[in-house]
Amino acid sequence: MIIASTMIVIILSYIFSRQIKEYSGSLYLIFGCFSFIVILHRILIFNGYSVEYTPILDTIVKSIDSGALGGAIFIVVMYMGVFNMNNNFEKRLRRLRGELSIIGTIFTLPHNIHYLFEYIFNSQAILNMKTSTKIICLIMFMAGLIAIIIMIPLFITSFIKVKRRIPGKTWKYIQNFAYIFYAAVFVQVAMVYIGKPSSLARNLSMLFYMVIFISYTYKKFILNSSKKLIRQGV
Ligand code: HEM
């Protein structure tokens, strides 16, 4: 689901880049309502009700609930940080960095609320599991929690109106926490996949996440710092 979600996010962001920029406020409102409905439905399901969707809606709701859609949007936002900006494709997507981080958070909230409460309510059952499963769940929970705590200030400061009100240095300082956020999400996802039984879909998704995070780390920290050293003539 993550590979398809990432492709769809890239294609839609590229095609509708002008509209996303122009109507961002309305889009936040529409997506916010949609996420709110997904949360309400999850509460109904928790209380024993059955909620059914049409096949297309079912796929969209599953992609939000599983974290795949939010994760895909954050992958695109993260990768924009290592764009060379020397082609139209990268320039067109990069303009949307702020808007996509806000939309990513909106679509991640139902996932966070669902699993945060599910893990808290089932904590006793998790503590009774075998040690390796318990450790995986604990790391996943902690990494997810850290990601949520960092995501909130990043979300608030992504709004242009808020950004304008805080000094540039403070804004940059807050944005640097995005690296810890990406790392926490990667750890959380890695734990999810390590805990799943092997299958073609699971292995492909796991490989996809590894390629994305390793290539990002390489481009951002190793390639960039060696370019800096070359520029400084070291
Ligand atoms: C900002 C916070 C979070 C982000 C960005 C995030 C992102 C993700 C992503 C990208 C996936 C993989 C989706 C896929 O490949 O299909 C995932 C799966 C999952 N996450 Fe999170 N997550 C967050 C917080 C949490 C928290 C707090 C928990 C609670 C323990 C959690 C539990 C899970 C579980 C259980 C799955 C597997 C879901 C499934 O297979 O349907 N996540 N998350």
Short mmCIF file of C-alpha atoms and ligand atoms in Angstrom, two decimals, residues 1-3 5 62-63 65-72 74-75 104-105 108-109 111-120 137-152 181 184-186 188-190 192-193 196 205-206 208-209 213, ligand 1:
data_model
loop_
_atom_site.label_atom_id
_atom_site.label_comp_id
_atom_site.label_asym_id
_atom_site.label_seq_id
_atom_site.Cartn_x
_atom_site.Cartn_y
_atom_site.Cartn_z
CA MET A 1 0.00 0.00 0.00
CA ILE A 2 2.91 2.39 0.77
CA ILE A 3 4.42 2.10 -2.72
CA SER A 5 0.30 5.64 -2.00
CA LYS A 62 -7.53 1.84 4.87
CA SER A 63 -4.63 3.89 3.49
CA ASP A 65 -5.95 4.29 8.98
CA SER A 66 -2.84 2.18 8.31
CA GLY A 67 -0.58 5.27 8.22
CA ALA A 68 0.35 4.57 4.58
CA LEU A 69 -1.13 7.79 3.11
CA GLY A 70 0.35 10.07 5.80
CA GLY A 71 3.65 8.17 5.55
CA ALA A 72 3.69 8.54 1.74
CA PHE A 74 5.93 12.62 4.57
CA ILE A 75 8.26 10.57 2.33
CA GLY A 104 0.41 14.78 5.80
CA THR A 105 -0.30 15.58 9.45
CA THR A 108 -1.81 10.90 9.96
CA LEU A 109 -4.02 11.95 12.89
CA HIS A 111 -3.80 6.60 12.41
CA ASN A 112 -2.19 8.07 15.52
CA ILE A 113 -5.40 8.19 17.53
CA HIS A 114 -6.41 4.65 16.46
CA TYR A 115 -3.14 2.92 17.35
CA LEU A 116 -2.23 5.07 20.35
CA PHE A 117 -5.51 4.12 22.08
CA GLU A 118 -5.45 0.53 20.83
CA TYR A 119 -1.98 0.01 22.31
CA ILE A 120 -2.86 1.77 25.59
CA CYS A 137 5.71 -3.30 20.48
CA LEU A 138 7.37 -1.11 23.09
CA ILE A 139 9.93 0.37 20.66
CA MET A 140 7.17 0.89 18.09
CA PHE A 141 4.96 2.63 20.63
CA MET A 142 7.74 4.87 21.95
CA ALA A 143 8.96 5.79 18.45
CA GLY A 144 5.37 6.55 17.36
CA LEU A 145 4.82 8.68 20.45
CA ILE A 146 8.05 10.65 19.85
CA ALA A 147 6.98 11.17 16.22
CA ILE A 148 3.59 12.57 17.35
CA ILE A 149 5.19 14.91 19.90
CA ILE A 150 7.54 16.34 17.25
CA MET A 151 4.90 16.41 14.50
CA ILE A 152 2.58 18.83 16.36
CA PHE A 181 10.70 12.93 13.30
CA ALA A 184 11.27 8.06 14.70
CA VAL A 185 8.79 7.23 11.90
CA PHE A 186 11.38 4.95 10.28
CA GLN A 188 8.22 2.80 14.16
CA VAL A 189 7.64 1.42 10.64
CA ALA A 190 10.67 -0.90 10.87
CA VAL A 192 5.83 -2.86 12.40
CA TYR A 193 7.38 -4.75 9.49
CA LYS A 196 4.86 -9.04 10.47
CA SER A 205 7.27 -2.58 1.40
CA MET A 206 10.14 -3.14 3.84
CA PHE A 208 10.96 0.29 -0.23
CA TYR A 209 11.22 1.97 3.21
CA PHE A 213 15.50 6.16 4.28
C1 HEM B 1 3.38 10.76 13.67
C2 HEM B 1 3.26 9.52 14.07
C3 HEM B 1 3.19 8.33 13.18
C4 HEM B 1 3.46 8.19 11.84
C5 HEM B 1 3.91 9.25 10.85
C6 HEM B 1 3.21 6.81 11.51
C7 HEM B 1 3.41 6.26 10.25
C8 HEM B 1 3.20 4.94 9.94
C9 HEM B 1 3.46 4.35 8.66
C10 HEM B 1 4.06 5.08 7.47
C11 HEM B 1 3.12 3.04 8.74
C12 HEM B 1 3.30 1.98 7.64
C13 HEM B 1 2.10 1.94 6.73
C14 HEM B 1 2.28 0.93 5.62
O1 HEM B 1 3.41 0.68 5.17
O2 HEM B 1 1.25 0.36 5.18
C15 HEM B 1 2.61 2.79 10.05
C16 HEM B 1 2.10 1.60 10.48
C17 HEM B 1 1.70 1.34 11.75
N1 HEM B 1 1.80 2.21 12.83
FE1 HEM B 1 2.27 4.17 12.74
N2 HEM B 1 2.78 6.13 12.63
C18 HEM B 1 2.77 7.02 13.68
C19 HEM B 1 2.42 6.77 14.98
C20 HEM B 1 2.06 5.54 15.46
C21 HEM B 1 1.75 5.24 16.86
C22 HEM B 1 1.78 6.23 18.02
C23 HEM B 1 1.43 3.94 16.92
C24 HEM B 1 1.05 3.19 18.16
C25 HEM B 1 1.71 2.27 18.64
C26 HEM B 1 1.53 3.39 15.57
C27 HEM B 1 1.29 2.08 15.22
C28 HEM B 1 1.33 1.56 13.94
C29 HEM B 1 0.90 0.22 13.57
C30 HEM B 1 0.32 -0.83 14.50
C31 HEM B 1 1.10 0.10 12.18
C32 HEM B 1 0.74 -1.09 11.29
C33 HEM B 1 -0.64 -0.78 10.70
C34 HEM B 1 -1.16 -1.79 9.71
O3 HEM B 1 -0.44 -2.74 9.33
O4 HEM B 1 -2.31 -1.60 9.28
N3 HEM B 1 1.90 4.40 14.72
N4 HEM B 1 2.69 3.96 10.77
#
